[in-house]
Coordinates of C-alpha atoms in Angstrom, one line a residue:
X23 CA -88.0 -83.6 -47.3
X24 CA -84.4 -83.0 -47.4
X25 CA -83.2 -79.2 -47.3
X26 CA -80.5 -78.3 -49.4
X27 CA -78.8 -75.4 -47.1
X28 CA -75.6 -77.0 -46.6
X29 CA -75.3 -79.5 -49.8
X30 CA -72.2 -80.2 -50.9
X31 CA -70.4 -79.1 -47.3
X32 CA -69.2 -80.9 -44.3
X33 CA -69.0 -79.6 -40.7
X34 CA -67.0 -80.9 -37.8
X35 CA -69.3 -80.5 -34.4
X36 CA -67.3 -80.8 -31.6
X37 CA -69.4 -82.1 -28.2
X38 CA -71.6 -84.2 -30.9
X39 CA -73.1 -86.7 -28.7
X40 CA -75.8 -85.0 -27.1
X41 CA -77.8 -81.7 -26.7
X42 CA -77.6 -79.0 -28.7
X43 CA -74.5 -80.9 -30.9
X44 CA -76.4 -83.9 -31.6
X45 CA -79.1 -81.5 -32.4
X46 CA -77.2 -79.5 -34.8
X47 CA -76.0 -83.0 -36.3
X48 CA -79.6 -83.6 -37.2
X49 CA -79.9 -80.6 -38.6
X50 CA -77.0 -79.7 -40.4
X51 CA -77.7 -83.6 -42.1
X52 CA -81.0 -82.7 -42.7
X53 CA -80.1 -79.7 -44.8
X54 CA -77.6 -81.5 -46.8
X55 CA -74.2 -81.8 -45.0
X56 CA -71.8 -84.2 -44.2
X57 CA -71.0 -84.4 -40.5
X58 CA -68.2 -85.7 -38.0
X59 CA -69.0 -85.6 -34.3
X60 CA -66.8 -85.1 -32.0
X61 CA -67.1 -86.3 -28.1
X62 CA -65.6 -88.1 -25.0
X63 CA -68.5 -90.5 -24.8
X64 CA -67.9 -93.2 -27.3
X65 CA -71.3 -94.4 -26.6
X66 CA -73.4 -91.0 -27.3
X67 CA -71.6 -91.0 -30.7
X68 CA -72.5 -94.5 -31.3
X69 CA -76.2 -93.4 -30.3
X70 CA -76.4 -90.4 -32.4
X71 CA -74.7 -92.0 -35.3
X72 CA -77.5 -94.7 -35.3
X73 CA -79.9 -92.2 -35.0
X74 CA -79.1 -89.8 -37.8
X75 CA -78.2 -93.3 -39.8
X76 CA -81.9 -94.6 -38.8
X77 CA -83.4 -91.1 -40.0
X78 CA -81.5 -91.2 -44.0
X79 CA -79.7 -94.3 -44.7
X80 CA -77.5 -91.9 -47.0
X81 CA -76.9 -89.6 -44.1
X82 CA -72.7 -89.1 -44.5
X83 CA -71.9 -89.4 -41.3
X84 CA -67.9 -90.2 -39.0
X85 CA -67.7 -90.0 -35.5
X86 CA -64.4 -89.4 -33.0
X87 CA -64.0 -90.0 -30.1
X88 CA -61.6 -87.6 -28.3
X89 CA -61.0 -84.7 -25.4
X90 CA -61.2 -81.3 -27.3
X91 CA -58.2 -80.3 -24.7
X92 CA -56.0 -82.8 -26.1
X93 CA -54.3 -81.0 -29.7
X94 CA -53.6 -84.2 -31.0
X95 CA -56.8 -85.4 -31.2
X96 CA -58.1 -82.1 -32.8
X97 CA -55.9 -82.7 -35.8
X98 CA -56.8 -86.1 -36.1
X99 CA -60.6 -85.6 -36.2
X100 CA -60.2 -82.8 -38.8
X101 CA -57.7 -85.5 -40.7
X102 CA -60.4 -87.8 -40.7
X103 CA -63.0 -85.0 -42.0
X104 CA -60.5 -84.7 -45.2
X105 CA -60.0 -88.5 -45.2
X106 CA -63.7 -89.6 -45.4
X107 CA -65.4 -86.6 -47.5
X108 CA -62.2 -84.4 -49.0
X109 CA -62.5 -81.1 -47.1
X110 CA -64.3 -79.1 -44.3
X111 CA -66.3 -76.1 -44.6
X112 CA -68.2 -75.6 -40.9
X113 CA -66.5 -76.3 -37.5
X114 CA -69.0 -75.7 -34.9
X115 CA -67.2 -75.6 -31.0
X116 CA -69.3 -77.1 -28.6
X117 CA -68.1 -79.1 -26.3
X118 CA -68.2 -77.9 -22.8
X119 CA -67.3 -78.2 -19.1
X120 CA -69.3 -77.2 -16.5
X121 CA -68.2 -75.9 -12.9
X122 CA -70.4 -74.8 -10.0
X123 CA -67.8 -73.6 -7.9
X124 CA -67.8 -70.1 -6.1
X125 CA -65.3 -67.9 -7.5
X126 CA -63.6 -67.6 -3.8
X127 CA -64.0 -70.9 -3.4
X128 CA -62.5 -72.2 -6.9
X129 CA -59.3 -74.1 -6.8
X130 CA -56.4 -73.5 -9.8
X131 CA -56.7 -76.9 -10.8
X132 CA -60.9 -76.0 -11.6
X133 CA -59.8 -73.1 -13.6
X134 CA -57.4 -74.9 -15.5
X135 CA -59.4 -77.8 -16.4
X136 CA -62.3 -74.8 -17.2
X137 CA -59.8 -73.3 -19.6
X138 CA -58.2 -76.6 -20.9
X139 CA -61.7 -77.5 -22.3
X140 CA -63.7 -74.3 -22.8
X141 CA -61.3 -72.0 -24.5
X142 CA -57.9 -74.5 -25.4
X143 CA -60.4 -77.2 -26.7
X144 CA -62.0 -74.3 -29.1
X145 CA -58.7 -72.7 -30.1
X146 CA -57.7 -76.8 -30.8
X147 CA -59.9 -77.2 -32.9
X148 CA -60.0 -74.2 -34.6
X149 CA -56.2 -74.4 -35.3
X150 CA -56.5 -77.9 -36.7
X151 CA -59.5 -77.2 -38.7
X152 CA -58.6 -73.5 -40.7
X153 CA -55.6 -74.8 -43.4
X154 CA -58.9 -76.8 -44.6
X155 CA -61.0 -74.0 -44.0
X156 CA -58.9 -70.9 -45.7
X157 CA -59.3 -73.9 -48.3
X158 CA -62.8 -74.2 -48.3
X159 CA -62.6 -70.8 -49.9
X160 CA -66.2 -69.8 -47.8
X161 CA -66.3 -71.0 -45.0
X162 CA -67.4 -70.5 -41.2
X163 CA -66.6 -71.5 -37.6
X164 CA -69.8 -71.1 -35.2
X165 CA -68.6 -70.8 -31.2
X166 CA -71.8 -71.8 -28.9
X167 CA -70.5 -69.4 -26.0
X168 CA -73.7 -68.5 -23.1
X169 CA -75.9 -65.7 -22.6
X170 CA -74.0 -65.7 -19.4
X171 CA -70.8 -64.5 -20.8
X172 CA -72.7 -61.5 -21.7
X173 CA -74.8 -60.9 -17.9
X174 CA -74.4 -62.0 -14.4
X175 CA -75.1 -64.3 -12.0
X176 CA -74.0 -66.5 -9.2
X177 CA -72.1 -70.0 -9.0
X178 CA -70.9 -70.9 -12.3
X179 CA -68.1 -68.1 -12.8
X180 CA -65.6 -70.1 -14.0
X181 CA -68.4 -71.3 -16.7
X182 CA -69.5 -67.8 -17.2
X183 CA -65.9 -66.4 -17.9
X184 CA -64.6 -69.2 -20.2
X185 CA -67.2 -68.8 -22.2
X186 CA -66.8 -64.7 -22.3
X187 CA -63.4 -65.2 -23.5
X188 CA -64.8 -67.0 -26.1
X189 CA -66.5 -64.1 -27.7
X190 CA -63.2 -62.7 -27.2
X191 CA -62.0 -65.1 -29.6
X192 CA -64.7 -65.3 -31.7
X193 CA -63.8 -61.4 -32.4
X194 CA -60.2 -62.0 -33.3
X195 CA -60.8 -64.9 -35.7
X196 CA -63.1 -62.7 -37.4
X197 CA -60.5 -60.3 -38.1
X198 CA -57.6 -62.8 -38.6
X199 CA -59.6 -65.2 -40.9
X200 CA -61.7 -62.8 -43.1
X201 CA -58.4 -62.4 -46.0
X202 CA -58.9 -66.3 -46.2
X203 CA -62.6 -66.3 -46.7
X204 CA -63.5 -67.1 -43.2
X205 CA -66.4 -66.1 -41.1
X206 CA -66.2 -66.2 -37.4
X207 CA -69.6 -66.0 -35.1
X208 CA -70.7 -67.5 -31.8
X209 CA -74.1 -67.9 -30.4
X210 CA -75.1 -67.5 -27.2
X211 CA -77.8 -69.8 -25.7
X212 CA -80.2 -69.3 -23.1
X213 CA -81.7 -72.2 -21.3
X214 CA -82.1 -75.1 -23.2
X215 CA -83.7 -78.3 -21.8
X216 CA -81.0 -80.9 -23.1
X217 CA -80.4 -84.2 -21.9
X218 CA -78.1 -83.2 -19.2
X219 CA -80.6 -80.8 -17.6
X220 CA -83.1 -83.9 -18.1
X221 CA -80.8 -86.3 -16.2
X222 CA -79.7 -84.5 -13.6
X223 CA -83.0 -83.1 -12.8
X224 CA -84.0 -87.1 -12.7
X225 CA -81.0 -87.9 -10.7
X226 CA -82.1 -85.3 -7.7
X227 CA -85.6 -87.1 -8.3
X228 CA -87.6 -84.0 -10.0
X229 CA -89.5 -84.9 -12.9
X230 CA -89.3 -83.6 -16.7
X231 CA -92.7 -82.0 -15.7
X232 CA -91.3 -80.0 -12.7
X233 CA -88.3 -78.9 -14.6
X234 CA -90.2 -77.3 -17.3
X235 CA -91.6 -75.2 -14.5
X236 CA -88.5 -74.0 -13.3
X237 CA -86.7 -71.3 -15.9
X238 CA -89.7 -69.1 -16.8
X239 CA -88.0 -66.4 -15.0
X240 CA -85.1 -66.7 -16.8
X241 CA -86.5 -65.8 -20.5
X242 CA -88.9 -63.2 -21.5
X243 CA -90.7 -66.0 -23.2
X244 CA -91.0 -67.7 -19.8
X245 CA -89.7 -71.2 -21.3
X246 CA -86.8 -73.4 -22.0
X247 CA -85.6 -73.6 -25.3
X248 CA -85.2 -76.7 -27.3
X249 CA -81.9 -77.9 -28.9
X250 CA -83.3 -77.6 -32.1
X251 CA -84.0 -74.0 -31.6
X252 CA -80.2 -73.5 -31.1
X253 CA -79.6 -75.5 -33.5
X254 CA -81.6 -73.8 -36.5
X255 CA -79.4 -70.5 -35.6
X256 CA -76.2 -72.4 -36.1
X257 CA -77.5 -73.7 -39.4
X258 CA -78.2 -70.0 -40.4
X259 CA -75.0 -69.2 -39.0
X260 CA -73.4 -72.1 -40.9
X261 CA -74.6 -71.5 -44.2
X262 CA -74.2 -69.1 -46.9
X263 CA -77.3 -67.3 -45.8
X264 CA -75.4 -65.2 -43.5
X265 CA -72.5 -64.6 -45.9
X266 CA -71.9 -61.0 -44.5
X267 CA -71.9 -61.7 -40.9
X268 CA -68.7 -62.3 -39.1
X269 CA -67.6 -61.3 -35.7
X270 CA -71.2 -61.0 -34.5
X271 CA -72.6 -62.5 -31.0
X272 CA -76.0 -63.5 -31.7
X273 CA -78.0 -64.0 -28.6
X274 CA -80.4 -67.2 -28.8
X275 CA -81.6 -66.4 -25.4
X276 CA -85.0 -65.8 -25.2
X277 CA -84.5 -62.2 -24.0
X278 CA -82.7 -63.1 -21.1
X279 CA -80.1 -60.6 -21.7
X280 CA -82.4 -57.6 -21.6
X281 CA -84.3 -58.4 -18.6

């Protein structure tokens, strides 16, 4: 049965082709919305497409395909949100780059091509996206940041401080956008057993069965999560449920954070 949670809105999702942006795709349609996906990987928006198209044949769905760094391409995919369904209400920024570099081993070019996608590709997208946002008259942007901007650890700092700044961001939209009727939050995720996990845990030759072995020390609850329960936080995030939240980090981490 179809929710009714978002009816009536639409949502731009950048990194839509897989994980927890596909996932929030399926929900966000579920409850109502219409949806454009944004991605690099024409054929993981094709995939998704089909899939949410397979699930409701009415599902009011557009696909991009496009580099978040690349401005242009922002302001086209939110011109084709107002072309194909008249407005946007929800930009969710989730497209990401990953680095395993050492901090004293990281090169400028890494860092730049960290920031280019982590924190230009969300500021992009959320400078294309607000004229139809401040229109929406109620609207909100959702930034899926990390529990580890928030903690430590060792071999993904360039990750790690991308998405801190981020929150940093996140903080400063809220304050700038709240006159216009926009809320500004960003979630931070634990581990979450997407398809990239999956298929590089395949490609070193583990299977699915080992990897869901190997993060219970890094949750309270001694588990991965799913997409979808990233995904349902978004949604709550999203939607006019959480109508007097803005400028909050809402951890989604298991209880990582605390430990």
């Amino acid at each position: 049965m179809q929710g009714s949670r978002l009816r009536d809105k639409v949502a731009l999702i950048t990194g839509g082709g897989g994980g927890i942006g596909a996932s929030t795709a399926r929900v966000f349609c579920d409850e109502g919305a219409a949806v454009v996906l944004v991605d690099a990987n024409p054929q993981a928006l094709a995939n998704i497409a089909d899939d949410l198209l397979g699930r409701d044949a009415a599902a009011r769905v557009q696909t991009y395909v496009a580099d978040v760094a690349n401005a242009e391409q922002a302001s086209a995919a939110v011109e084709l949100a107002q072309r194909a369904f008249g407005r946007l209400d929800v930009l969710v920024n989730n497209a990401a780059m990953r680095n395993y570099s050492a901090l004293a081993d990281a090169t400028p070019e890494e860092w730049q091509s960290m920031v280019s996608v982590n924190m230009v590709g969300t500021a992009n997208y959320c400078r294309a996206a607000l004229p139809l946002l401040r229109a929406a008259g109620s609207a909100s942007i959702v930034n899926v940041s990390s529990c580890y901007a928030v903690t430590g650890r060792k071999g993904m700092g360039l990750y790690d401080a991308t998405k801190a700044g981020m929150l940093a961001m996140t903080r400063t939209l809220a304050f700038e956008e709240a006159v216009h009727g926009v809320r500004a939050n960003a979630i931070c995720p634990g581990s979450t057993l997407t398809d990239f996990h999956v298929n590089r845990a395949q490609a070193a030759g583990k299977s699915v069965e080992v990897l869901k072995t190997q993060r219970q020390d890094t949750s309270l609850l001694e588990r991965w999560a799913s997409p979808e329960e990233v995904s349902w936080p978004i949604l709550w995030l999203a939607s006019d449920e959480a109508s007097f939240i803005t400028g909050t980090t809402l951890m989604v981490d298991g209880g990582l954070s605390i430990m």
